Coordinates of C-alpha atoms and ligand atoms in Angstrom, one line a residue:
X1 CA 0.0 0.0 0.0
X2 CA 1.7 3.1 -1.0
X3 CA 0.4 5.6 1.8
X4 CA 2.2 8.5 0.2
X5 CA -1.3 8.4 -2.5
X6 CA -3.7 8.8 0.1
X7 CA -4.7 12.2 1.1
X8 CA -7.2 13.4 3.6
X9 CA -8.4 17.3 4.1
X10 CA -10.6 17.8 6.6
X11 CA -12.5 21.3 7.8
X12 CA -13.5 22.7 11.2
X13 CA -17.1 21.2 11.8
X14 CA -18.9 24.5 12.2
X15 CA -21.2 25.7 14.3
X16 CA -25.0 25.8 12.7
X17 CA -26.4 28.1 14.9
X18 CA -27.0 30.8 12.0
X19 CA -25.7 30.4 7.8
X20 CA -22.5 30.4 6.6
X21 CA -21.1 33.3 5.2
X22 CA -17.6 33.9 3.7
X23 CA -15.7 33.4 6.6
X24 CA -16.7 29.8 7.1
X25 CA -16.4 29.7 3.1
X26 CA -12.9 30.9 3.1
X27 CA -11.9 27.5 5.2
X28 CA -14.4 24.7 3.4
X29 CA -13.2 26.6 -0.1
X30 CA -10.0 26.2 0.3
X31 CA -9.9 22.6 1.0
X32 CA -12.0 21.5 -1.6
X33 CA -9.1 22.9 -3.5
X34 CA -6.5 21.2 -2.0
X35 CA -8.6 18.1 -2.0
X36 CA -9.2 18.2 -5.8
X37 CA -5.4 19.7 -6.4
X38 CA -4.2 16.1 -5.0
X39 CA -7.5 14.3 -7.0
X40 CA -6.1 15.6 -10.7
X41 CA -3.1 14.3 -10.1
X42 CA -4.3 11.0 -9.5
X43 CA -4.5 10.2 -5.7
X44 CA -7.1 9.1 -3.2
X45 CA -8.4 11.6 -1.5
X46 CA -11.4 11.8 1.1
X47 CA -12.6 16.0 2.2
X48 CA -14.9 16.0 5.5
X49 CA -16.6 18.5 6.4
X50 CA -19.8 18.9 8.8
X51 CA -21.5 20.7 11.1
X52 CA -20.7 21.1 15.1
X53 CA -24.1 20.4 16.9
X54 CA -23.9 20.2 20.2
X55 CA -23.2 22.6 23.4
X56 CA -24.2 25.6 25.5
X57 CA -24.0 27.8 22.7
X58 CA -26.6 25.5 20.1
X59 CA -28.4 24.7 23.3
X60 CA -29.5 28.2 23.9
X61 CA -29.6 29.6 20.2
X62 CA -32.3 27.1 20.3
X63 CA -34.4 27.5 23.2
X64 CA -34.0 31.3 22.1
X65 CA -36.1 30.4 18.9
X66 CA -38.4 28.5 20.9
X67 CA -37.2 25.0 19.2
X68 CA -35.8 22.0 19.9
X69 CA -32.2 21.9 19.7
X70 CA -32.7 18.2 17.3
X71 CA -35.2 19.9 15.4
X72 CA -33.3 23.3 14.9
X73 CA -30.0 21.3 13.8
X74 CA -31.3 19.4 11.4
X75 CA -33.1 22.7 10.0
X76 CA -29.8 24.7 10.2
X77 CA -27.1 21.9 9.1
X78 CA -29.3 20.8 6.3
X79 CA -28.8 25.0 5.5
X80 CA -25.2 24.6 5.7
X81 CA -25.0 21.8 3.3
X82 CA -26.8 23.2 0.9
X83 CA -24.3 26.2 0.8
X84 CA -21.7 23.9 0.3
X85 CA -23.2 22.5 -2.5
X86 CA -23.9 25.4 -5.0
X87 CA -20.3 26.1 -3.7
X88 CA -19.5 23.1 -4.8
X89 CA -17.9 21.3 -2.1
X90 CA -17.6 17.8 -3.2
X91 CA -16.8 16.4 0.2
X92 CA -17.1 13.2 0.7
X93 CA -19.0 13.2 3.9
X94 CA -21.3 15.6 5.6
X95 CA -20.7 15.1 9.1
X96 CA -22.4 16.0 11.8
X97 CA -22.0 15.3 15.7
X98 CA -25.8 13.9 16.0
X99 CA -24.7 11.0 13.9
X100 CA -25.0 7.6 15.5
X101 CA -21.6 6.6 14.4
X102 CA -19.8 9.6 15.8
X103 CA -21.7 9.2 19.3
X104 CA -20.8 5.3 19.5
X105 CA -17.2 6.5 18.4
X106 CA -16.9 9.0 21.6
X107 CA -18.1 7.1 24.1
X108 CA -15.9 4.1 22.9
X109 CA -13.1 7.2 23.1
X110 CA -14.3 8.0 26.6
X111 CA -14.6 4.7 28.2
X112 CA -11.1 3.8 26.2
X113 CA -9.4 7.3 27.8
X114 CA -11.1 6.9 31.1
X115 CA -9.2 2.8 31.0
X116 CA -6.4 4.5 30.9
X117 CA -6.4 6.8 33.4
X118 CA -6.7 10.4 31.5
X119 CA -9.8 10.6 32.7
X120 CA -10.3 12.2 36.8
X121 CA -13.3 14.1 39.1
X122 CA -12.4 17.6 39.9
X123 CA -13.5 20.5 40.8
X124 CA -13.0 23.6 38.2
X125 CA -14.2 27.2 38.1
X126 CA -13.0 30.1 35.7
X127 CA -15.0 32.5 33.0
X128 CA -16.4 31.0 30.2
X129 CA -17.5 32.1 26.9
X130 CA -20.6 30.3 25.2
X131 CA -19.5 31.9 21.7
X132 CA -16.6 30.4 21.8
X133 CA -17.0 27.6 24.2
X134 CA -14.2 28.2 26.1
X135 CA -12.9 29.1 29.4
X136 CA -10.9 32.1 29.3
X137 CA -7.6 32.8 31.6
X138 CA -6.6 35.9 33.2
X139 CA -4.1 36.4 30.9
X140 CA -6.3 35.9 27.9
X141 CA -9.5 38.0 28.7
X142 CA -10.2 41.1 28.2
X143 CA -11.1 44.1 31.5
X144 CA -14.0 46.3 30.6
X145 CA -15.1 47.9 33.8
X146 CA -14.4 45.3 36.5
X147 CA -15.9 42.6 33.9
X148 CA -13.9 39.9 32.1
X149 CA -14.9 40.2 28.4
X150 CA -14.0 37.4 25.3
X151 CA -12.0 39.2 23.5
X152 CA -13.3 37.5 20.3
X153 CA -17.2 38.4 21.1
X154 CA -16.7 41.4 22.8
X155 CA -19.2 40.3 25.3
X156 CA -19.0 39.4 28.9
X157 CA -17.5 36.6 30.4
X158 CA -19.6 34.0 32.7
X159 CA -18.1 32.9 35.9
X160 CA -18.8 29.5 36.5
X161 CA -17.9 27.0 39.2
X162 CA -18.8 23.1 39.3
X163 CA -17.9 19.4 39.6
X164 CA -16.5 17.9 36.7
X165 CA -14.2 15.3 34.8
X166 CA -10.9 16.4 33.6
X167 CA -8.7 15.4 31.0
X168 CA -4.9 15.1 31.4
X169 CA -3.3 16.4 29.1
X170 CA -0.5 18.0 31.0
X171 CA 1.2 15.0 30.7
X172 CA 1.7 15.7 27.1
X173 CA 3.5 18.9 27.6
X174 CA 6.8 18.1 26.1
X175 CA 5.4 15.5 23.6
X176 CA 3.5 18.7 22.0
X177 CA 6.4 21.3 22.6
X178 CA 8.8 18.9 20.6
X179 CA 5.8 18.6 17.5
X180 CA 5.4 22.3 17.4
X181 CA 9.4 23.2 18.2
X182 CA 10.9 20.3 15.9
X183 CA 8.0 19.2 13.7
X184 CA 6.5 20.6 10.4
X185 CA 3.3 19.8 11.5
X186 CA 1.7 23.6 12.0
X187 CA 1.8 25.5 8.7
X188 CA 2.8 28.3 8.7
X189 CA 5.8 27.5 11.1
X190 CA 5.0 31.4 13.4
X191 CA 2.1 29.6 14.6
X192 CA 2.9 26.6 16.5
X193 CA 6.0 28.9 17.7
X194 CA 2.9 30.9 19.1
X195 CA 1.6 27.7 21.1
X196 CA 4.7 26.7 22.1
X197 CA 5.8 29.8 23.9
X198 CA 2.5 29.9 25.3
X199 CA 2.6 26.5 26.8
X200 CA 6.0 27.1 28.0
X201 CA 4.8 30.3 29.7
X202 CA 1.7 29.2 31.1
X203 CA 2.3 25.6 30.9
X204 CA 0.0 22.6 29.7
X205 CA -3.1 22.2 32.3
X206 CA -5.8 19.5 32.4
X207 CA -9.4 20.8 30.8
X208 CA -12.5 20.0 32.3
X209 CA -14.4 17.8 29.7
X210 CA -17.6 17.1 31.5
X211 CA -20.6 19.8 32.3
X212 CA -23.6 18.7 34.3
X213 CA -26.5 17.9 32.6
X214 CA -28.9 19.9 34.6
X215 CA -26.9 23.3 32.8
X216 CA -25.8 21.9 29.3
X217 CA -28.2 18.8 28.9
X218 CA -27.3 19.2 24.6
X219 CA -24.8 17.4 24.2
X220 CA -23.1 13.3 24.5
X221 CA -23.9 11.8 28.2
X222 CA -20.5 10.4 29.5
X223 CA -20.6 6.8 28.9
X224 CA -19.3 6.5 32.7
X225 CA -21.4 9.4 34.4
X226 CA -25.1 10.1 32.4
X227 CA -25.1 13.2 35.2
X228 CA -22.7 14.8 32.9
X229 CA -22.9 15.9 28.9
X230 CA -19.5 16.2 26.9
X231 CA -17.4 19.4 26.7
X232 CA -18.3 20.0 23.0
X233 CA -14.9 20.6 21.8
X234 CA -14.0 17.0 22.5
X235 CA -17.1 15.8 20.9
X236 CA -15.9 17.8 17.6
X237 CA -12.2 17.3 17.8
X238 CA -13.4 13.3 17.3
X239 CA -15.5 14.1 14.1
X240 CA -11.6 13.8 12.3
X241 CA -11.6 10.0 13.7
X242 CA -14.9 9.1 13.2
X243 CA -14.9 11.0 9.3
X244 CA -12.5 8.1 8.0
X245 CA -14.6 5.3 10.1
X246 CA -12.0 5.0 12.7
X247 CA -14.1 2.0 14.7
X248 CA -15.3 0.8 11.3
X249 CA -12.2 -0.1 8.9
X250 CA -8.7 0.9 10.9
X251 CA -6.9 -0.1 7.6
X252 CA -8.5 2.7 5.4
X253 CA -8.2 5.1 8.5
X254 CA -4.8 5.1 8.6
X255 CA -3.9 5.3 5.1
X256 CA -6.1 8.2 5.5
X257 CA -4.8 9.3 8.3
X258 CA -1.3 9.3 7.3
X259 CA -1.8 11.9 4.2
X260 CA -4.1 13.8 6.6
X261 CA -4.0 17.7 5.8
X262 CA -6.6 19.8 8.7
X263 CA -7.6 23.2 7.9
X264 CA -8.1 25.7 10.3
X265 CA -8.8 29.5 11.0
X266 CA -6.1 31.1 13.6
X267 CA -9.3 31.3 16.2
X268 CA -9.4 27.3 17.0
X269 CA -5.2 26.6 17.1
X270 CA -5.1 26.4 20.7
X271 CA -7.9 23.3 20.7
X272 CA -6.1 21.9 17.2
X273 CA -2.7 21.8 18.4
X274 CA -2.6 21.5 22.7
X275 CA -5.6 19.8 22.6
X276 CA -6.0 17.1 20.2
X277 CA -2.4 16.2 19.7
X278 CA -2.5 15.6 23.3
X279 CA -5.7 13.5 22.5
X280 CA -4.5 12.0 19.5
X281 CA -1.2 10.9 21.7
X282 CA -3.2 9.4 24.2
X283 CA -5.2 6.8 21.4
X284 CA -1.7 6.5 20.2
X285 CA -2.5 8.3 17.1
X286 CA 0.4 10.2 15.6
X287 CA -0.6 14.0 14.9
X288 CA -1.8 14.6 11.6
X289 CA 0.6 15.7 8.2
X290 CA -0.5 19.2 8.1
X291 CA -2.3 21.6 10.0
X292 CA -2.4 24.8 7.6
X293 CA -3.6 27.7 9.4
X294 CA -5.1 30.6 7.7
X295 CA -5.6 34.4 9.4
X296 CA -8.9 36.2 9.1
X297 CA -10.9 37.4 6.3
X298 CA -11.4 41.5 8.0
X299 CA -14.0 44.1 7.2
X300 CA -13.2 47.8 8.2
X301 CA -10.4 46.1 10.2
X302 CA -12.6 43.5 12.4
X303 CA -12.7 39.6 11.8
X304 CA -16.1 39.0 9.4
X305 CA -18.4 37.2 12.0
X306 CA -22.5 37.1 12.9
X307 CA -21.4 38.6 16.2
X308 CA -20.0 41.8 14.6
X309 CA -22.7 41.9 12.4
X310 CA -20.2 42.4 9.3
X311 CA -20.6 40.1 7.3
X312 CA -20.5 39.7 3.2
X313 CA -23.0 37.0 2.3
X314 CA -22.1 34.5 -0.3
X315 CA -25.4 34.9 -2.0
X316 CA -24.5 37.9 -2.6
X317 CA -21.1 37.1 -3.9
X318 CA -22.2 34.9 -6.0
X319 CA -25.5 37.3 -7.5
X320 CA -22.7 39.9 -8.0
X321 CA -20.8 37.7 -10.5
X322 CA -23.1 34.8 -11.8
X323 CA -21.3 32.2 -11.3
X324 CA -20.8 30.3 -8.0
X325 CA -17.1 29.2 -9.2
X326 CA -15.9 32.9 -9.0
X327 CA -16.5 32.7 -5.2
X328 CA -14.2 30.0 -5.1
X329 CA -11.6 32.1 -7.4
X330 CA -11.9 35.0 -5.5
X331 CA -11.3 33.2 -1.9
X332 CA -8.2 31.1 -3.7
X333 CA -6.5 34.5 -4.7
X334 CA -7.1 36.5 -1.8
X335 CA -6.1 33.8 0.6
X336 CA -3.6 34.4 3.1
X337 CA -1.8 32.2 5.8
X338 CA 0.1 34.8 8.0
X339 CA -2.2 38.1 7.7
X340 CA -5.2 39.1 7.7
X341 CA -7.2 40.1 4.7
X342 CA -9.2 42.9 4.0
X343 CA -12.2 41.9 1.7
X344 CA -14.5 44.8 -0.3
X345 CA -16.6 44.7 -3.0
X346 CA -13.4 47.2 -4.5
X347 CA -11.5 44.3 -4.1
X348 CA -13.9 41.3 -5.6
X349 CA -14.6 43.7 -8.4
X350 CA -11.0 44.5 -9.3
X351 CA -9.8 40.8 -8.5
X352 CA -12.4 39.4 -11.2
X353 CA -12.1 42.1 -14.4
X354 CA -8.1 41.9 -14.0
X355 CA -7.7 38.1 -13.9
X356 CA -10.8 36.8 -15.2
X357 CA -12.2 38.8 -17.4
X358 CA -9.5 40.5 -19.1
X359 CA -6.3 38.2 -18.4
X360 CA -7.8 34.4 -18.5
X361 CA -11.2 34.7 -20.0
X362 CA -9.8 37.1 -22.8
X363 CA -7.6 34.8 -23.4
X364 CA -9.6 31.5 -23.9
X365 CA -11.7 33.8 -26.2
X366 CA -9.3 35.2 -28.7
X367 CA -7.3 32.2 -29.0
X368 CA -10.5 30.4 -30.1
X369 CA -12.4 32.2 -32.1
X370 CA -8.6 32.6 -34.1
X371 CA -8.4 28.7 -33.9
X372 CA -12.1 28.7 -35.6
X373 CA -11.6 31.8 -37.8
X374 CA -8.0 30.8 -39.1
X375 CA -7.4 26.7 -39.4
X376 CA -11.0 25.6 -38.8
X377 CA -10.9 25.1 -35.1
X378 CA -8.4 21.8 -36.1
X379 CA -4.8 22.7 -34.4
X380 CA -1.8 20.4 -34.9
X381 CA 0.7 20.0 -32.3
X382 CA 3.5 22.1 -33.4
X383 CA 4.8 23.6 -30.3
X384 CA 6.9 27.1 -30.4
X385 CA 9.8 25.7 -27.6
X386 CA 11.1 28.9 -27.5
X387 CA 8.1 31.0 -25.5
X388 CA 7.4 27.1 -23.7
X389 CA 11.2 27.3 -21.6
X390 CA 9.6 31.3 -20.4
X391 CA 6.2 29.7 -18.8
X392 CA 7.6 26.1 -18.1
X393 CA 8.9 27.8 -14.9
X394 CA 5.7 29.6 -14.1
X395 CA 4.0 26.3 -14.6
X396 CA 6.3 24.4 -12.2
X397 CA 6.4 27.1 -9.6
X398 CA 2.4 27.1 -10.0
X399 CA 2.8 23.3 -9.0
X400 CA 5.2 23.1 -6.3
X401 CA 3.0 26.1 -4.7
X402 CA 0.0 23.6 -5.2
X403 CA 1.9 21.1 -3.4
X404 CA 2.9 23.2 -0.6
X405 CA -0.8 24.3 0.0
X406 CA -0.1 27.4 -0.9
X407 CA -2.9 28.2 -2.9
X408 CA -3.0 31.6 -3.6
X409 CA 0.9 31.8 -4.6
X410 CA -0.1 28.8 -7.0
X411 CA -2.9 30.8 -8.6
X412 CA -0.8 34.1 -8.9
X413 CA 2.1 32.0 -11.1
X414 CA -0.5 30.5 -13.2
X415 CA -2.4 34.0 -14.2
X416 CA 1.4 35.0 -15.1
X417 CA 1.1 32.2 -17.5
X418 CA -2.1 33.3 -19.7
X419 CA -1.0 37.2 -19.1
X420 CA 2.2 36.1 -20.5
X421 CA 1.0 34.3 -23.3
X422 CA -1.5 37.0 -23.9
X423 CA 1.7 39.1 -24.6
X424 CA 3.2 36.1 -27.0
X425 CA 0.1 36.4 -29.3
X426 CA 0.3 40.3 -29.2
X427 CA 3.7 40.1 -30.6
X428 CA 3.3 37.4 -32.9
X429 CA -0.4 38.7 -34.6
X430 CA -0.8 35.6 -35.6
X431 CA -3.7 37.2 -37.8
X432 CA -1.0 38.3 -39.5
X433 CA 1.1 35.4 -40.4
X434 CA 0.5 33.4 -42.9
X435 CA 0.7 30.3 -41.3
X436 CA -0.2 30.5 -37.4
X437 CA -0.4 27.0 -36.8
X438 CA 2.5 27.0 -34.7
X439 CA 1.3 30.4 -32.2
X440 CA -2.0 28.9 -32.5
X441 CA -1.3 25.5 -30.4
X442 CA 1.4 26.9 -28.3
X443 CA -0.9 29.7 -27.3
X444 CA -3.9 26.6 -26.6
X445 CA -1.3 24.7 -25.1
X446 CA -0.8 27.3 -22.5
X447 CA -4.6 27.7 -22.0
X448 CA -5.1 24.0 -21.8
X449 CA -2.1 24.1 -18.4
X450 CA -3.6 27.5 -17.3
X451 CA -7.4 25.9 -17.1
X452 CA -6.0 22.6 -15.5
X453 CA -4.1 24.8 -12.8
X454 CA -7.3 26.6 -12.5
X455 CA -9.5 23.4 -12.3
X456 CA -9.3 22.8 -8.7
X457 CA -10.2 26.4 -8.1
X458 CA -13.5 26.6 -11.1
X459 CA -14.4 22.3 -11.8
X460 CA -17.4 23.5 -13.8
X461 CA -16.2 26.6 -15.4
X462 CA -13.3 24.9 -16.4
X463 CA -14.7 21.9 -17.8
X464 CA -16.8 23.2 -19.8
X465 CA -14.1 25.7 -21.2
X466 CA -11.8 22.6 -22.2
X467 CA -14.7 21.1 -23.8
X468 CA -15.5 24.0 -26.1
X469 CA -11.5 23.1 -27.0
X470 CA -12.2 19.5 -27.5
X471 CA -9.9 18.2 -24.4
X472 CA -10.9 15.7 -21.6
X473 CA -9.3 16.4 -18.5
X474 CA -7.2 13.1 -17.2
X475 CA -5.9 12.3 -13.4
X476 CA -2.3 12.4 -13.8
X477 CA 0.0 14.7 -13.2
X478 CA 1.7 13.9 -17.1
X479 CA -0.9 16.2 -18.6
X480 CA 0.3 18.8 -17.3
X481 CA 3.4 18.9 -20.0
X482 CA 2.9 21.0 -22.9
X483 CA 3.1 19.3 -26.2
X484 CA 0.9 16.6 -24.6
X485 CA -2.5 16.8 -26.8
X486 CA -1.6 16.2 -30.6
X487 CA -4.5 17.9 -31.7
X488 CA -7.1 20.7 -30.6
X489 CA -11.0 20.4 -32.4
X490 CA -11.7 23.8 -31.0
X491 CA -15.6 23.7 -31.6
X492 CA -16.2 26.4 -29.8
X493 CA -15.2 30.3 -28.2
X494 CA -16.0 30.0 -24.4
X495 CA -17.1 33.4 -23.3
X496 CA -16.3 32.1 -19.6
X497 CA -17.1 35.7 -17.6
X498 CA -19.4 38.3 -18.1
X499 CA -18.9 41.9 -17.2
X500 CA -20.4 43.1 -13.9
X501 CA -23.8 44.4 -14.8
Ligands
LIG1 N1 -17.2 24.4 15.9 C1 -15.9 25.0 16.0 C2 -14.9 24.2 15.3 C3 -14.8 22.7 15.7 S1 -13.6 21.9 14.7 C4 -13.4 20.4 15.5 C5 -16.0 26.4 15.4 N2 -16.9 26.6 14.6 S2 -17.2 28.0 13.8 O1 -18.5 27.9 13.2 O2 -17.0 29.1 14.7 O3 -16.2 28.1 12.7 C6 -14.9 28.4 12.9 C7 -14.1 28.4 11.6 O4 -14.7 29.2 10.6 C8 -12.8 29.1 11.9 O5 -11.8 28.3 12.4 C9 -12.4 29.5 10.5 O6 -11.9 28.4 9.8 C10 -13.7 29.9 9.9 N3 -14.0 31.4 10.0 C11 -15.1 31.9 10.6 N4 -15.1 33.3 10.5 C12 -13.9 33.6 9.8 C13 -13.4 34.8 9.3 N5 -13.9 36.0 9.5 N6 -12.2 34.7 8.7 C14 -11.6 33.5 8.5 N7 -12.1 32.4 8.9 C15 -13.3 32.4 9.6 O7 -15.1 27.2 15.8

């Protein structure tokens, strides 16, 4: 079994207690990329993502709409998949925390963890905050006259004081210091340097896991204790296990498991690195291949969230241009791992008339309707070397980005490609030449790599553009040499984008 071709992208589980906008978008889009990057070049790969049902903060979204919490998750995750769908997400399973086979899986976790002594009664107080479901320390909240406020929501903090179950994971202290010191594990690297000095300042300290039924009854009952629901972070960490049928066939879950590439916003590192490595450690579960961690999409300066009431919709997004796919562009190009990114209508706009409009889409156009106009839409291979050795670089820099997960570098060397072969035609007016054969096929040839660089990022768009050319688009990573098709039946001049009206 050659566990290098298995790859396995997984999303936060997200909270359904309103739609997703493009925050949430940002995440799931991206990996749908990087899941279908791998899947054109041939390997297997599973995407998960799902929806995070349980908790305080579901619990009392739904008693605020008078419902019950079932019926107002299977409402509002039914919502959530239907987003991803006209996103087109092609995930290969929805998951949520109400499944049966996630429940079994966490209690078998429980009573498995509990076995081996992880699991102890304890007392624990400190300020929570339902948003986030967390408990914040000293160090990490925020004073607004004499109250404790979440420095996420902006609102205040509750105290709260009672007898629980905790987990220990202190005694993993140094094994997750040396994966976030020596590994390559958390990408970019300035983020698990961030956890590490923080659990070498603070150090590593047990969580309470449990919370009594008679306050958060929504959630898992402890297999051991039914007086006690499951700390909902647990509960989702173990939607990556249960995803890959971790009780169900261990063989596929570690082939899986071993190409397994977790996407995350900055917001949930603490839980994805401290916390489930520790958990992971204690199943005996190495950590996973990659955990990419991207920064915030902003507004005005402020992370895009319901709770700061400034969001962009993705219906709107996607009414603005037309297409759903351009959603998924936009995100892909904008992306950014270290920094936050400012997003604006100013910036869609400019971000689809420079590079789709007027670099790609112009280019697919004119290069076919010359194919038609001048040889008949039938192109020979007869490849012009010369311009080839300029982009070949820009093409293999496009996929070593890919390969790296760096998406949006990946997408910036391939527009180079069609902005530089828009250039090649302008100098070679091949409506001039008496026989343009040769410009003709070199210029599809660099469509053809641009549009499968770009097929991760637009499936549909792109598909239907290589159609119109006459090409099938293969799972290898061999079609991405130019020279490879011997001949173009161009049948067609995709008009891909539209101006905005
Ligand atoms: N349910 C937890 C995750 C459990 S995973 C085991 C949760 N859910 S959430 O609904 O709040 O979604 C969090 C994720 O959404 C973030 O980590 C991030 O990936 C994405 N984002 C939400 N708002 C965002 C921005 N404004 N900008 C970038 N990403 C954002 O936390």
């Amino acid at each position: 079994m050659n566990r290098n071709r298995y790859v396995y992208v997984t999303t936060p589980i997200y909270y359904p207690n309103d739609k997703p906008h493009l925050g949430h978008a940002y995440t799931t889009i991206l990996a749908d990329i990087i899941a279908r990057w791998f899947y054109l070049q041939g390997y297997n790969t599973f995407l998960l993502t799902g929806t995070d049902e349980h908790g305080l903060k579901l619990q009392r979204e739904a008693e605020k709409r008078g419902k019950d919490p079932k019926t107002f998750v299977d409402e509002m995750s039914s919502i959530f998949r239907s987003y991803w769908d006209v996103l087109g997400i092609g995930y290969n399973r929805f998951i949520r925390t109400t499944d049966k086979d996630h429940e079994e899986l966490v209690k078998y976790v429980l009573n498995k963890l509990l076995e081996k002594g992880y699991i102890y009664r304890g007392r624990y107080s400190g300020w929570y905050c339902s948003g986030c479901e967390k408990f914040y320390s000293e160090k990490e909240y925020i004073i607004e006259n004499n109250t404790p406020i979440c420095p996420i929501h902006k609102r205040p903090l509750e105290f709260i004081e009672e007898d629980t179950y905790f987990l220990r994971i202190s005694e993993f202290r140094d094994y997750v210091l040396k994966i976030l010191k020596e590994g390559d594990v958390v990408y970019p690297k300035q983020y698990a340097i961030e956890i590490a000095s923080k659990i070498e300042l603070e150090g590593l300290q047990d969580i309470s896991i449990a919370r009594p039924k008679s306050r958060v009854y929504w959630g898992i009952e402890l297999p051991f204790d039914p007086n006690y629901t499951l700390y909902v972070w647990i509960d989702a960490l173990l939607n990556y296990l249960t995803g890959i049928g971790y009780l169900k066939n261990i063989e596929e879950f570690t082939n899986y498991w071993s190409g397994a590439i977790q996407l995350i916003g900055k917001d949930i590192l603490w839980f994805h690195t401290a916390i489930w490595f520790s958990i992971l450690a204690m199943l005996g579960i190495p950590p996973p291949r990659k955990l990419l961690v991207h920064a915030y999409l902003t507004v005005k300066g402020h992370k895009m969230g319901k709770s700061l009431g400034n969001v962009i919709s993705i219906e709107d997004t996607i009414k603005r241009y037309g297409n759903p796919e351009v959603v998924r562009f936009i995100i892909a190009r904008i992306a950014n791992y270290d920094k936050d990114t400012e997003v604006s209508w100013e910036i869609y706009d400019s971000i689809y008339n420079n590079d789709l409009l007027n670099n790609y889409g112009n280019l697919v156009r004119r290069v076919a309707v010359l194919a038609k106009r001048y040889i008949n839409g039938n192109v020979e291979r007869d490849l012009d070397e010369q311009f080839v050795r300029d982009i070949d670089e820009l093409k293999n820099k496009a996929i070593e980005n890919y390969n790296n997960l760096n998406i949006s570098e990946a997408i910036k060397y391939t527009l180079d490609i069609a902005h530089n072969t828009n250039s090649y035609l302008n100098r070679r007016e091949p409506w001039k030449e008496a026989n343009p054969m040769k410009t003709i096929y070199t210029a599809l040839e660099a469509i053809r790599i641009t549009s499968l660089l770009l097929q991760p990022v637009m499936p549909n768009t792109i598909k239907t553009i290589l159609n119109m050319l006459g090409v099938e688009i293969e799972r290898n990573i061999k079609q991405f040499n130019f020279g490879y098709i011997e001949k173009y039946k161009v049948v067609e001049a995709p008009l891909p984008f539209r101006k905005i009206s």
